[in-house]
Tab-separated table of C-alpha atoms in Angstrom:
chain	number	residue	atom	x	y	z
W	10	UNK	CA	125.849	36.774	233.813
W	11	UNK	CA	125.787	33.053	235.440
W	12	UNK	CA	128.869	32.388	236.923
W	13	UNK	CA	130.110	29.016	237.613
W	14	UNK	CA	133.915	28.998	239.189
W	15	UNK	CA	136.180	26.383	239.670
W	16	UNK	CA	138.769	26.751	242.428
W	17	UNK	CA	141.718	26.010	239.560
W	18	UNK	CA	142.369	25.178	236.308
W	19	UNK	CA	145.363	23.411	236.300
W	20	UNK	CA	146.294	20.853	239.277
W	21	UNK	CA	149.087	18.508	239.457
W	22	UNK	CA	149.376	16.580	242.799
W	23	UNK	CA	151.262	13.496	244.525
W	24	UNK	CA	149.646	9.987	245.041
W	25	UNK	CA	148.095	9.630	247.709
W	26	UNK	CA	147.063	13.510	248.785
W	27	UNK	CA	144.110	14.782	249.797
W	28	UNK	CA	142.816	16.914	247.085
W	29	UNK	CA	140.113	19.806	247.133
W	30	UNK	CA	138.080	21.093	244.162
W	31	UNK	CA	136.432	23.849	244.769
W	32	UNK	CA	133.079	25.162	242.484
W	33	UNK	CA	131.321	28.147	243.790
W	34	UNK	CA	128.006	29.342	242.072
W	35	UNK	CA	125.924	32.772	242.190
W	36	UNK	CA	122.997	32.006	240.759
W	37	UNK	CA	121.537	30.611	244.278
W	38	UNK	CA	120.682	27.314	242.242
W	39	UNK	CA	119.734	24.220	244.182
W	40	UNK	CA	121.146	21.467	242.159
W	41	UNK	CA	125.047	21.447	241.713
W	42	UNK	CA	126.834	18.504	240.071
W	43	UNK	CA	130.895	17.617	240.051
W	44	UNK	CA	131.356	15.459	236.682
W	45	UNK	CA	134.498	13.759	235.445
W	46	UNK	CA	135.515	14.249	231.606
W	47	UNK	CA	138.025	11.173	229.422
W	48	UNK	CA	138.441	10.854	226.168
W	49	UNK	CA	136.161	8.128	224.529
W	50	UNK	CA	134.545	7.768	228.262
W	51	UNK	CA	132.103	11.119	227.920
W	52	UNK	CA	131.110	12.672	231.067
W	53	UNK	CA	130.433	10.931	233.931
W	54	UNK	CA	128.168	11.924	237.297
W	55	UNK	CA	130.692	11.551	240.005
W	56	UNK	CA	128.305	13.304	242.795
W	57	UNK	CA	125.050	15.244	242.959
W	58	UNK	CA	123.281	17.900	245.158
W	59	UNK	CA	119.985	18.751	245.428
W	60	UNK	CA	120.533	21.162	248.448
W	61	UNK	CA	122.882	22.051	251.738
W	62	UNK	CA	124.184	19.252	253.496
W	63	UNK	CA	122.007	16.658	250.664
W	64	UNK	CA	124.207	14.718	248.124
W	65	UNK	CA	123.185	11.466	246.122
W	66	UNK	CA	126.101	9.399	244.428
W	67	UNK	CA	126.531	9.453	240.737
W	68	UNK	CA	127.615	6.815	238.166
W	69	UNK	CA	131.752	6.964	239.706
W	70	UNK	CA	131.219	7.619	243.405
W	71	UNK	CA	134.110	5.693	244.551
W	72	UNK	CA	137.415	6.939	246.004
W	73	UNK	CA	135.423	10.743	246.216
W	74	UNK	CA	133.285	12.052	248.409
W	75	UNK	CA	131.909	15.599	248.757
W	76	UNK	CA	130.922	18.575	250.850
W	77	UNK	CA	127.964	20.679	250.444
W	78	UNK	CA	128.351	23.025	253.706
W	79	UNK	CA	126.152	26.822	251.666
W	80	UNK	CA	124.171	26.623	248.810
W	81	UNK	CA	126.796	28.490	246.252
W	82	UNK	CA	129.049	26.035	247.336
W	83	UNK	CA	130.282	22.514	246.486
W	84	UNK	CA	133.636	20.722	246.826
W	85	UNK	CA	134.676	17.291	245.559
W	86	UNK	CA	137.441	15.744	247.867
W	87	UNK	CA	139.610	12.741	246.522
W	88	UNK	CA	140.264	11.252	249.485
W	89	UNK	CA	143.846	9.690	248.632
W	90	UNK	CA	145.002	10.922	245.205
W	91	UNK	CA	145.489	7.925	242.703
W	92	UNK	CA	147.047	8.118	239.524
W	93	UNK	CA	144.056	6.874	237.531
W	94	UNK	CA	142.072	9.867	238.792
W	95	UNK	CA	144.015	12.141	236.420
W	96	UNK	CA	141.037	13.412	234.745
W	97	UNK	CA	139.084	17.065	234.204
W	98	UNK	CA	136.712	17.879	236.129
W	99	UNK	CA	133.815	19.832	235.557
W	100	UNK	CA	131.348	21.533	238.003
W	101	UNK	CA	128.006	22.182	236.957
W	102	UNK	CA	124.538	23.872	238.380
W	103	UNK	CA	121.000	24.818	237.803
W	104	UNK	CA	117.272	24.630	238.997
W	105	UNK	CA	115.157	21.621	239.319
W	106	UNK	CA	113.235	22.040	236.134
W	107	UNK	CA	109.578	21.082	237.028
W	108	UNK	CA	108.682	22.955	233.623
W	109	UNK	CA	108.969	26.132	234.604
W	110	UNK	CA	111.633	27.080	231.803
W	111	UNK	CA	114.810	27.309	234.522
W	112	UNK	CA	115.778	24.507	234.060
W	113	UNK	CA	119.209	25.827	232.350
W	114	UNK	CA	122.800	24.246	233.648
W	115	UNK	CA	125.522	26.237	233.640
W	116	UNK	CA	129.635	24.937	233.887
W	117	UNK	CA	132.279	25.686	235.629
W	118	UNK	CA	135.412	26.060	233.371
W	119	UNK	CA	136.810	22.775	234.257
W	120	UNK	CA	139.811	21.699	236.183
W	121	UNK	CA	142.696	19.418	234.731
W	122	UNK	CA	143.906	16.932	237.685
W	123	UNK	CA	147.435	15.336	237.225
W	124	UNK	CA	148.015	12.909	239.748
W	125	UNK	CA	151.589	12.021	239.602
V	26	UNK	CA	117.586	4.282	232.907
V	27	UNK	CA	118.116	7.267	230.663
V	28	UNK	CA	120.536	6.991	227.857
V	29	UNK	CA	121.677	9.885	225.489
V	30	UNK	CA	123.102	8.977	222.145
V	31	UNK	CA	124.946	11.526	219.805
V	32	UNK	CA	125.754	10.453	216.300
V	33	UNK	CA	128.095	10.805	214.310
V	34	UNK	CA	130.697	10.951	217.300
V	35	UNK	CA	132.911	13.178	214.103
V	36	UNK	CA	132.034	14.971	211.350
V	37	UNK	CA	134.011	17.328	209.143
V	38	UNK	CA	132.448	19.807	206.445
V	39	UNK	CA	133.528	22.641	204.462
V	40	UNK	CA	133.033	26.150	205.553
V	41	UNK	CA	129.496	27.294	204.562
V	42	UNK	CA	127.399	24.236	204.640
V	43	UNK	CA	124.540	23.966	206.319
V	44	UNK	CA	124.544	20.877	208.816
V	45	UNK	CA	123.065	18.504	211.434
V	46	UNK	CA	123.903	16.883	214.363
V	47	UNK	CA	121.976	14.795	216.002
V	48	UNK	CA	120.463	13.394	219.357
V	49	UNK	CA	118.699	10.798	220.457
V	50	UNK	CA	117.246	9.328	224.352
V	51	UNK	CA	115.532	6.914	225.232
V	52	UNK	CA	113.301	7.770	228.573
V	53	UNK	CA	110.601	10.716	227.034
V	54	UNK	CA	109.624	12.177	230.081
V	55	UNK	CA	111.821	14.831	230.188
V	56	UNK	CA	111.338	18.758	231.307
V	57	UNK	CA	113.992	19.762	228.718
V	58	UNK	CA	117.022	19.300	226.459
V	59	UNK	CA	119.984	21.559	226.295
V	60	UNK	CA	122.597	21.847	223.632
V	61	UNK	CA	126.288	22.446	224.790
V	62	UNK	CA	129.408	23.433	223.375
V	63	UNK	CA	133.059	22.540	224.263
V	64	UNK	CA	136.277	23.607	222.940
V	65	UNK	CA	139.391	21.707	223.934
V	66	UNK	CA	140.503	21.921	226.872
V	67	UNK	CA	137.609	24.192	228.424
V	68	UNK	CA	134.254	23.993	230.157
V	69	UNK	CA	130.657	23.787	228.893
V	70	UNK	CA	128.716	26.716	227.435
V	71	UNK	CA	125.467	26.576	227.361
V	72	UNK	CA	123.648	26.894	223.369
V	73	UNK	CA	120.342	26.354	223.389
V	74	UNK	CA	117.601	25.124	225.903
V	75	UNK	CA	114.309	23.628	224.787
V	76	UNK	CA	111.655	23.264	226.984
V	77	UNK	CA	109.565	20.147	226.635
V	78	UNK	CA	106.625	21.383	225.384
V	79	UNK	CA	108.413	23.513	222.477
V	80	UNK	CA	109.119	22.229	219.127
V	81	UNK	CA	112.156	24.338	218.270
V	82	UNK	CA	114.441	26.909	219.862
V	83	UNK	CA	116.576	29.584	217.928
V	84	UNK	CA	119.765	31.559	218.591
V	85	UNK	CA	121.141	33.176	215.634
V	86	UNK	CA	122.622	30.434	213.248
V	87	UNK	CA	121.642	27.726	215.105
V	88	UNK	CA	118.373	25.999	215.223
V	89	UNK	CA	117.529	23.336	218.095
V	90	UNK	CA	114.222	21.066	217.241
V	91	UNK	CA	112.895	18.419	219.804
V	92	UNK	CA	110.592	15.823	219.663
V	93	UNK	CA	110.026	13.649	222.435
V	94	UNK	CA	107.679	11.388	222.052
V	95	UNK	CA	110.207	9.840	219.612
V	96	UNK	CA	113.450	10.662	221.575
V	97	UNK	CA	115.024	12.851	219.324
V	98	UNK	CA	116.605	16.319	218.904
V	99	UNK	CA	118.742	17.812	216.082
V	100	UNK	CA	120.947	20.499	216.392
V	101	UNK	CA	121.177	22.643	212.641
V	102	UNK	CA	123.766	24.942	212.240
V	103	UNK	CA	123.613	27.323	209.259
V	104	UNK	CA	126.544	28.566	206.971
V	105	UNK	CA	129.185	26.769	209.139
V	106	UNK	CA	132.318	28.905	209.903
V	107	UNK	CA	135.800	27.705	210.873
V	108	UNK	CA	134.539	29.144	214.383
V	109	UNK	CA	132.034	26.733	215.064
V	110	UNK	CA	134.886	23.598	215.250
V	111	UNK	CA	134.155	22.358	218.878
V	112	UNK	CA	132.665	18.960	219.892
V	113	UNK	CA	129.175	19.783	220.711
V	114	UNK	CA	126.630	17.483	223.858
V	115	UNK	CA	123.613	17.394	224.519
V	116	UNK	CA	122.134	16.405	227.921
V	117	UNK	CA	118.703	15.552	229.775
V	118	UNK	CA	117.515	15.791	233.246
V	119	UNK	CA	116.602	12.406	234.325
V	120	UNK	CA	113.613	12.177	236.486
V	121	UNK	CA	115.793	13.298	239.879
V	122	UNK	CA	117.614	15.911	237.985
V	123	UNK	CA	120.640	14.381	238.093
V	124	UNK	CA	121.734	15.871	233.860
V	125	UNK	CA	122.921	12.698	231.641
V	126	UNK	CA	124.805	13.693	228.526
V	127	UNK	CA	125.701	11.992	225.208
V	128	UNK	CA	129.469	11.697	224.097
V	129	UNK	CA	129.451	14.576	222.073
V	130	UNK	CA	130.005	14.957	218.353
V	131	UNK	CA	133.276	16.499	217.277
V	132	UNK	CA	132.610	18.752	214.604
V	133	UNK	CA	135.506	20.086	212.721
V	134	UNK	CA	134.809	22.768	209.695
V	135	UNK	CA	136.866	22.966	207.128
V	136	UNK	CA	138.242	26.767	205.515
């Protein structure tokens, strides 16, 4: 089975921490993704990686930034907690689908942030 | 830019109808389309996964159709069952693989 895991599932932290979310993979996939989920908002592409040490911003860079150190592994680091990142936040990966047929993604099972 | 639209955003039906969701994009030059599932609170599971160059993909009740060169898919789910109540996306890979989703259609079935 495809496994996609997220460091935690609940979080509640202060204003202004440093906050790490962790997704781990195991399905040696090159493309991981870190998406935010609000109600009536959707998701949106906070970061994306296309490899180790390679990350392109997504629609909501700002105020996150990201680390991308082995392949099964990529973290999403709010840099000073704000209370209008309360949020979930879903890690995602898969294959670059060049039409091969792998082009599946997989999730992570989502972390709710509470920035108090 | 690559847009995904999902309508109805809600839809509620009795238990054992057949029904449709729908999808729509606007950028056809896309490797796939993949139909997701959410239940409150929770991640993403992965439904179906059609390949570009298929018409249709099947797993058990559900039936996923695409056709791109007018930007839509459907999602048909027979005999619905109070199980299926979930709001269910479907996404794209845009042409760097960065995966754009629609908002989802929250389907509630009614026992």
């Amino acid at each position: 089975d495809v496994k996609v895991t997220q460091s935690s599932r609940y979080l509640v932290k202060r204003t202004g921490e440093k906050v790490f979310l962790e997704c781990v993979q195991d399905m040696d996939h090159e493309n991981m993704f870190w998406y935010r989920q609000d109600p009536g908002l959707g998701l949106r592409l906070i970061y994306f990686s296309y490899d180790v040490k390679m990350k392109e911003k997504g629609d909501i860079p700002e105020g996150y930034s990201v680390s991308r150190e082995k392949k099964e592994r990529f973290s999403l680091i709010l840099e000073s907690a704000s209370t209008n990142q309360t949020s979930m936040y879903l890690c995602a990966s898969s294959m670059p689908d060049r039409g091969f047929g792998n082009g599946e993604a997989f999730f992570g099972q989502g972390t709710r942030l509470t920035v108090v | 830019k690559q847009e995904v639209t999902q309508i109805p955003a809600a839809l509620s039906v009795p238990e054992g109808e057949n029904l449709v969701l729908n999808c729509s994009f606007t950028d056809s030059a896309i490797y796939n389309l993949q139909w997701f599932r959410q239940d409150p609170g929770k991640g993403l599971t992965s439904l179906l996964l059609i390949q570009s160059s298929q018409r249709e993909q099947t797993s058990g009740r559900l039936n996923a159709s695409l056709d791109k060169s007018s930007g839509r898919s459907t999602l048909y789910i027979a005999a619905s069952q109070p199980g299926d109540s979930a709001t269910y996306l479907c996404a794209v890979p845009n042409r760097d693989d960065k995966i754009i989703f629609g908002k989802g259609t929250r389907l509630h079935i009614l026992p």
